[in-house]
Coordinates of C-alpha atoms in Angstrom, one line a residue:
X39 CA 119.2 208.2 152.4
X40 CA 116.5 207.3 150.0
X41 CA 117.0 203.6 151.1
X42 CA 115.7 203.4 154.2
X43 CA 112.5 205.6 152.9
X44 CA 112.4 202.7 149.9
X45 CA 112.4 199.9 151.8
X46 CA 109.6 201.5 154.2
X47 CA 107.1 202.0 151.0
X48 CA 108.4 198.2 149.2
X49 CA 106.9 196.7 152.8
X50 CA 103.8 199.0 153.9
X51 CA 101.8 196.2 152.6
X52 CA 103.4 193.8 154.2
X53 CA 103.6 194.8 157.6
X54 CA 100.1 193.4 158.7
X55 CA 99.9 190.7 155.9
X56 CA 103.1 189.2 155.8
X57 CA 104.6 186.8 153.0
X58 CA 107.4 184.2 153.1
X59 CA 108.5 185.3 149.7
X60 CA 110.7 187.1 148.0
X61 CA 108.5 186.4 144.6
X62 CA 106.6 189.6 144.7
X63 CA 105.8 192.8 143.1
X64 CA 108.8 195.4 144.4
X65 CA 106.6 198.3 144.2
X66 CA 103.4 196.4 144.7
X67 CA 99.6 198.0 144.4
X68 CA 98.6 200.1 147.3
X69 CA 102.4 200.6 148.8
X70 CA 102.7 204.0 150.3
X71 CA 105.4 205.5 152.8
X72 CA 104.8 205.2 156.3
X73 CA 105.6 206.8 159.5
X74 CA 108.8 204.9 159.6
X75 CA 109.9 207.6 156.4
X76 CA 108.7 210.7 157.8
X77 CA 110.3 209.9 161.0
X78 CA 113.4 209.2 159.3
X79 CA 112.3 213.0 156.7
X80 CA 112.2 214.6 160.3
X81 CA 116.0 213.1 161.5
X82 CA 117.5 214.5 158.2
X83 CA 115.3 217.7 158.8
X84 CA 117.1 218.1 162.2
X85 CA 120.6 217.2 160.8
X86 CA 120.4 220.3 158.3
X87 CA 118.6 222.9 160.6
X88 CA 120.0 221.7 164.1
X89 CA 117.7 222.6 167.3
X90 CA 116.0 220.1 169.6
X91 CA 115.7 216.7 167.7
X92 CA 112.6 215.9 169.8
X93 CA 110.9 219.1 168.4
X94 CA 110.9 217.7 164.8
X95 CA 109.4 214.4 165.6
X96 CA 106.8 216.3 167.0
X97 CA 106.3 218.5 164.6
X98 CA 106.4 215.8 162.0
X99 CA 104.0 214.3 163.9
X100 CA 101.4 216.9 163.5
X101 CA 102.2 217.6 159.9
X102 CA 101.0 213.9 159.0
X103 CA 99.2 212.9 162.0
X104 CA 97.7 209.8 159.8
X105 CA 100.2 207.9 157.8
X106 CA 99.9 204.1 156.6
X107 CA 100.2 201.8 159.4
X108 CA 100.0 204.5 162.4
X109 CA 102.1 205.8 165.1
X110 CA 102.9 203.3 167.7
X111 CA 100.8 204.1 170.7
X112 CA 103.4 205.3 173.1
X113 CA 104.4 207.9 170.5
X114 CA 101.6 208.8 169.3
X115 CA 100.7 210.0 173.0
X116 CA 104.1 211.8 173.9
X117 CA 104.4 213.4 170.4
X118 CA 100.5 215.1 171.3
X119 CA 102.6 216.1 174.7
X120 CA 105.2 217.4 173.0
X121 CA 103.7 219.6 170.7
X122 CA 100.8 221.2 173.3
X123 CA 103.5 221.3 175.7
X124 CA 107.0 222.0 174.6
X125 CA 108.3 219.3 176.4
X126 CA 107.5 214.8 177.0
X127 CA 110.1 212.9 178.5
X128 CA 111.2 209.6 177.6
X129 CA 108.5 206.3 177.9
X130 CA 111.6 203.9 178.1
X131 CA 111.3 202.5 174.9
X132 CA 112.9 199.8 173.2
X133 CA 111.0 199.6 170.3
X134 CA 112.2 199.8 166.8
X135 CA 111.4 203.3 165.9
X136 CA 114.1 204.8 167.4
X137 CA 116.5 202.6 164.6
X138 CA 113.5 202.9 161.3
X139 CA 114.6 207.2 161.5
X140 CA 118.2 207.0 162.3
X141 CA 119.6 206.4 158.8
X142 CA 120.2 210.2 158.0
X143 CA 123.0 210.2 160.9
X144 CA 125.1 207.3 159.0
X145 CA 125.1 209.5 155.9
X146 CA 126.1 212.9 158.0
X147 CA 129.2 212.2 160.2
X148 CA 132.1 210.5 159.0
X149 CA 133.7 209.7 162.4
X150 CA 132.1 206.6 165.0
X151 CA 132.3 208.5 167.8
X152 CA 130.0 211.4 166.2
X153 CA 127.6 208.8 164.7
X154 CA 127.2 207.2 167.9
X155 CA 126.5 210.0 169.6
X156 CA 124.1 211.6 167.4
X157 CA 122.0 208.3 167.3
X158 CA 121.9 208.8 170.8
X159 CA 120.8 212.0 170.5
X160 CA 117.9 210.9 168.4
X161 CA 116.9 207.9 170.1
X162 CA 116.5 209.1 174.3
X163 CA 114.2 211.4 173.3
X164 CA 111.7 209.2 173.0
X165 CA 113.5 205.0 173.4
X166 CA 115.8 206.1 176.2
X167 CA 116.2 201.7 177.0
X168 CA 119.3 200.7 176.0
X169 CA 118.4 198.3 173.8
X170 CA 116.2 201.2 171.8
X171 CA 119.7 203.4 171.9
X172 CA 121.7 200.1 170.8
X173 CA 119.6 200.0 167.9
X174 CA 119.6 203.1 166.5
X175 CA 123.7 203.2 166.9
X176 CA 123.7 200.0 165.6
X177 CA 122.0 200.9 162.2
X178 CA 123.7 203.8 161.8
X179 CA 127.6 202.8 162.1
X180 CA 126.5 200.0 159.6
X181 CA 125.2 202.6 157.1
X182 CA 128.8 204.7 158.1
X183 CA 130.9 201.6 157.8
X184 CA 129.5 200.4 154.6
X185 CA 129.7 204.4 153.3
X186 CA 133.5 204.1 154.1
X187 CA 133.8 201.0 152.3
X188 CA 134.3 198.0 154.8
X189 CA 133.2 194.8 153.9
X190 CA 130.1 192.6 154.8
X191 CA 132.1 190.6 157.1
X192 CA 133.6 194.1 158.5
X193 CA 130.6 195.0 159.2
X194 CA 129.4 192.2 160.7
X195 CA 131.9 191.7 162.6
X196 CA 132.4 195.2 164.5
X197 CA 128.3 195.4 164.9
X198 CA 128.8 191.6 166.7
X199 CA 131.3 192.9 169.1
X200 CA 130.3 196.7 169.6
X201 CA 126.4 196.2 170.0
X202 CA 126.6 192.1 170.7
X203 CA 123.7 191.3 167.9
X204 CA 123.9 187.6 166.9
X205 CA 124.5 187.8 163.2
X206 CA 124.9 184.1 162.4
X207 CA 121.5 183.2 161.2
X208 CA 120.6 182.7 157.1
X209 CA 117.8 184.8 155.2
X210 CA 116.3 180.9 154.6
X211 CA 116.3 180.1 158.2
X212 CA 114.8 183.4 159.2
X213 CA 112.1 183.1 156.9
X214 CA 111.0 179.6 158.8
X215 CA 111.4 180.5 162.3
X216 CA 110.5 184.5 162.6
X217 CA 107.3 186.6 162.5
X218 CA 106.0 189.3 165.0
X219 CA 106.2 187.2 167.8
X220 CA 110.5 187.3 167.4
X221 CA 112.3 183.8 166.9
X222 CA 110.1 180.9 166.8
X223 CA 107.2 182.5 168.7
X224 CA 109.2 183.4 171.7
X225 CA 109.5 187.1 171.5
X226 CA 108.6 190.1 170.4
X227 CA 109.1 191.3 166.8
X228 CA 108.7 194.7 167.1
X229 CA 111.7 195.6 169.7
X230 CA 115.3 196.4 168.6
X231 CA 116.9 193.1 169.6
X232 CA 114.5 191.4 168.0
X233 CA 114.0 193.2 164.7
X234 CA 117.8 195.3 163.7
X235 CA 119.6 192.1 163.8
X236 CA 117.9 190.4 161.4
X237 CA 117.2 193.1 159.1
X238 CA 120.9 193.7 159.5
X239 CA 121.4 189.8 158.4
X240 CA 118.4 190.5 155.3
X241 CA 121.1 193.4 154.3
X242 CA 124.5 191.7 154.7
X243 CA 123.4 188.5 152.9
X244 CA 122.4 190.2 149.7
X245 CA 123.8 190.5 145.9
X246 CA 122.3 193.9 145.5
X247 CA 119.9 196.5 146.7
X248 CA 116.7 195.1 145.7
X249 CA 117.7 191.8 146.7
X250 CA 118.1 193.0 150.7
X251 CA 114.8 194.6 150.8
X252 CA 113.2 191.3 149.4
X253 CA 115.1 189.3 152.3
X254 CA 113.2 191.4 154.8
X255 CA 110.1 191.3 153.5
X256 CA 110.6 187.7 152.9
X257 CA 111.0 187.0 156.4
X258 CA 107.7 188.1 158.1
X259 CA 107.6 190.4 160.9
X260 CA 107.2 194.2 161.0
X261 CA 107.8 194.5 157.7
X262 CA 107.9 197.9 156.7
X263 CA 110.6 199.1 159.6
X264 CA 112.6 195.9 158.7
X265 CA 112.4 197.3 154.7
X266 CA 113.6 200.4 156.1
X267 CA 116.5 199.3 158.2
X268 CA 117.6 196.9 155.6
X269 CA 117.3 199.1 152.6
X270 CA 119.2 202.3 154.5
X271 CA 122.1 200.1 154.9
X272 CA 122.1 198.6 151.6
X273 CA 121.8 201.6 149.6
X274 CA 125.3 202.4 151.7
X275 CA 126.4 199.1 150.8
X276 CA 125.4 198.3 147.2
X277 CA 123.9 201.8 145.7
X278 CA 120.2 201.9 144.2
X279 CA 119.7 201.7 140.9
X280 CA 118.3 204.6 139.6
X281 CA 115.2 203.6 138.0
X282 CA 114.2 202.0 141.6
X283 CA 115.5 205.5 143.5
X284 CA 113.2 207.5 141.1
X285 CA 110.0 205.1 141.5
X286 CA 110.6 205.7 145.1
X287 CA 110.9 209.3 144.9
X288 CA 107.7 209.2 143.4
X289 CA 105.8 208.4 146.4
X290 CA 106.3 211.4 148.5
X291 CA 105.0 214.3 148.4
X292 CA 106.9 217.5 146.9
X293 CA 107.8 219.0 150.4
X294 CA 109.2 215.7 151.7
X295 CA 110.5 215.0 148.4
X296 CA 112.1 218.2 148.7
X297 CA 113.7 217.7 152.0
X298 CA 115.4 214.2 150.9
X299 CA 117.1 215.7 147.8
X300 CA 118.1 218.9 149.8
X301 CA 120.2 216.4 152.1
X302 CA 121.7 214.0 150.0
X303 CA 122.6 217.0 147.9
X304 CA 124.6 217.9 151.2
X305 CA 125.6 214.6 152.6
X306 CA 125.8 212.5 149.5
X307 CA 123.8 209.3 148.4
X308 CA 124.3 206.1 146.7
X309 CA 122.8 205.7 142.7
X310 CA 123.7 203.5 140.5
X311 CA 123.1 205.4 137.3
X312 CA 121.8 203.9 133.8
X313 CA 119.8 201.2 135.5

């Protein structure tokens, strides 16, 4: 699951100073990991100790109540809620978050049904929209079907009919006509259906890791969640080498650090040794 946590630190940056590039430093001075990875830590935290999912975002919350980039508002708020309380409900969300910490559950379950349902699961606590749910199912049957060996076009294919994201788009048109504000201006960069797909098309369209989490970054936006979503699903698809899975290890700290290894020791991961 190291991906997703990768592509999160390769576009911290990024994120509030984008680039049309994909000429850069990978692991460029000042990256750290974000909220998007400890969100994502707390999801595979959840998987191995079961309980109420909402209870480790909170707690993660409070563990690193300041990471690079923030907590969006709305979270921020209910996660305070949550952990004075015992209980928040749902704020409706259809923001990206709910698909930036679902990568663990396309690593876990081997069957659709169970991924779908578990990225359920993780997503109403908080993005209980159905574009926030989408998103996070989305992401995670493409990290399951690319686990199981289906092809880009597969993929593609069964994420365009299942969740109806428009796929058709290049990396090279993307990086012309998107930024925060969505599709030429007209939307809004940081919601589901207008982030997942195209991280989804920065993942698909790729020759190798590294090369997918350079198409997001390349293409402006919300940089660090679309890192994340794009490099979760390409570590499924293309494995990480393992120099660039032991640079990105090197970020976190020893508990999270910890955490990550104690799950892909369960639930398996994708290196590409000697490289």
């Amino acid at each position: 699951m190291l991906g997703c946590v990768i592509g999160d630190i390769v576009g911290s940056i990024y994120e509030f100073a984008n680039i049309k590039s994909k000429d850069f430093q990978f692991f460029g001075n000042g990256v750290e990991y974000t909220d998007d990875s400890i969100l994502a830590i707390a999801t595979a935290d959840w998987i191995l100790n079961c309980g109420d999912v909402a209870s480790y975002y909170a707690k993660y919350t409070e563990l690193y109540p300041d990471p690079m980039g923030g907590y969006g508002t709305s979270f921020k708020v209910w996660a305070i809620r949550y952990a004075r309380t015992g209980y928040a409900e749902a704020y409706n969300s259809c923001g990206n978050g709910s698909a930036m910490r679902i990568c663990p559950v396309g690593w876990t379950f081997d069957d659709i049904e169970d991924v779908l349902k578990y990225s359920k699961l993780s997503a109403e606590c908080t993005h209980n929209h159905p574009e926030g749910i989408k998103g996070a199912q989305a992401t995670a049957a493409s990290i399951l079907l690319a686990r199981q060996g289906a092809s880009k076009k597969e993929i593609e294919s069964f994420v365009t009919k299942r969740f109806g994201y428009d796929l058709s788009m290049s990396v090279q048109e993307l990086q012309k006509r998107y930024s925060w504000q969505g599709i030429d201006g007209e939307g809004n960069g940081a919601l589901c259906q207008e982030s997942v797909p195209q991280a989804m098309i920065c993942a698909l369209q790729a020759t190798d890791f590294e090369d997918a989490v350079r198409n997001a970054i390349s293409i402006g936006g919300d940089s660090d969640t679309i890192g994340c979503i794009a490099g979760g699903i390409a570590e499924a698809l293309y494995g990480i080498p393992q120099n660039v899975y032991d640079k990105g290890l090197s970020y976190l700290p020893n508990d999270l650090k910890n955490l990550i290894l104690k799950f892909e020791k369960k639930y398996g991961c994708n290196i590409i040794a000697g490289q």
